[in-house]
Coordinates of C-alpha atoms in Angstrom, one line a residue:
X1 CA 10.2 -58.1 -33.2
X2 CA 9.3 -57.7 -29.5
X3 CA 8.2 -54.3 -28.2
X4 CA 8.0 -53.2 -24.5
X5 CA 4.6 -51.8 -23.6
X6 CA 3.1 -50.2 -20.4
X7 CA -0.5 -50.7 -19.4
X8 CA -2.4 -48.6 -16.9
X9 CA -5.7 -49.9 -15.8
X10 CA -8.4 -47.5 -14.3
X11 CA -12.1 -47.3 -13.9
X12 CA -12.3 -45.8 -17.4
X13 CA -10.4 -48.7 -19.1
X14 CA -6.9 -49.5 -20.0
X15 CA -4.3 -47.0 -21.4
X16 CA -1.3 -48.5 -23.2
X17 CA 1.8 -47.2 -24.8
X18 CA 4.8 -48.6 -26.5
X19 CA 7.9 -47.7 -24.5
X20 CA 10.1 -48.3 -27.5
X21 CA 8.3 -46.0 -30.0
X22 CA 7.8 -42.3 -28.9
X23 CA 4.2 -41.2 -29.2
X24 CA 2.8 -44.7 -29.9
X25 CA -0.1 -45.2 -27.6
X26 CA -3.7 -46.4 -27.5
X27 CA -6.4 -47.5 -25.1
X28 CA -9.3 -49.9 -24.7
X29 CA -12.2 -50.8 -22.5
X30 CA -10.5 -54.1 -21.5
X31 CA -6.9 -55.3 -21.4
X32 CA -7.5 -57.5 -24.4
X33 CA -8.9 -54.6 -26.4
X34 CA -6.0 -52.3 -25.4
X35 CA -3.4 -55.0 -26.4
X36 CA -5.1 -55.4 -29.8
X37 CA -5.2 -51.6 -30.3
X38 CA -1.6 -51.1 -29.4
X39 CA -0.6 -53.8 -31.9
X40 CA -2.4 -51.9 -34.6
X41 CA -0.8 -48.6 -33.4
X42 CA 2.7 -50.2 -33.5
X43 CA 2.2 -51.4 -37.0
X44 CA 0.9 -48.0 -38.1
X45 CA 3.9 -46.2 -36.4
X46 CA 6.4 -48.5 -38.1
X47 CA 4.7 -48.0 -41.5
X48 CA 4.8 -44.2 -41.0
X49 CA 8.5 -44.1 -39.9
X50 CA 10.0 -43.6 -43.4
X51 CA 7.6 -40.6 -44.0
X52 CA 8.5 -39.1 -40.6
X53 CA 12.2 -39.3 -41.4
X54 CA 11.7 -37.8 -44.8
X55 CA 9.4 -35.0 -43.8
X56 CA 11.2 -33.9 -40.7
X57 CA 14.7 -34.8 -42.0
X58 CA 15.5 -37.0 -39.0
X59 CA 16.7 -40.5 -38.5
X60 CA 14.7 -42.6 -36.0
X61 CA 16.8 -45.3 -34.3
X62 CA 16.1 -47.7 -31.5
X63 CA 18.7 -49.5 -29.4
X64 CA 18.8 -51.4 -26.2
X65 CA 21.0 -50.0 -23.4
X66 CA 21.8 -52.5 -20.6
X67 CA 22.6 -51.1 -17.2

């Protein structure tokens, strides 16, 4: 599956977050490192989703809205 991400480059490095998954973010010293790190963060977020739903009694859903 494809996920939209946002990267912000600064003198300190690259911050990155997944626009499709609330709270899923990472960083890296380089763009390549940040992309690798967000890939790992996305995999971990998806693996934790069932536990998040069970523990907090919520249903996490994602949809695309076209404007």
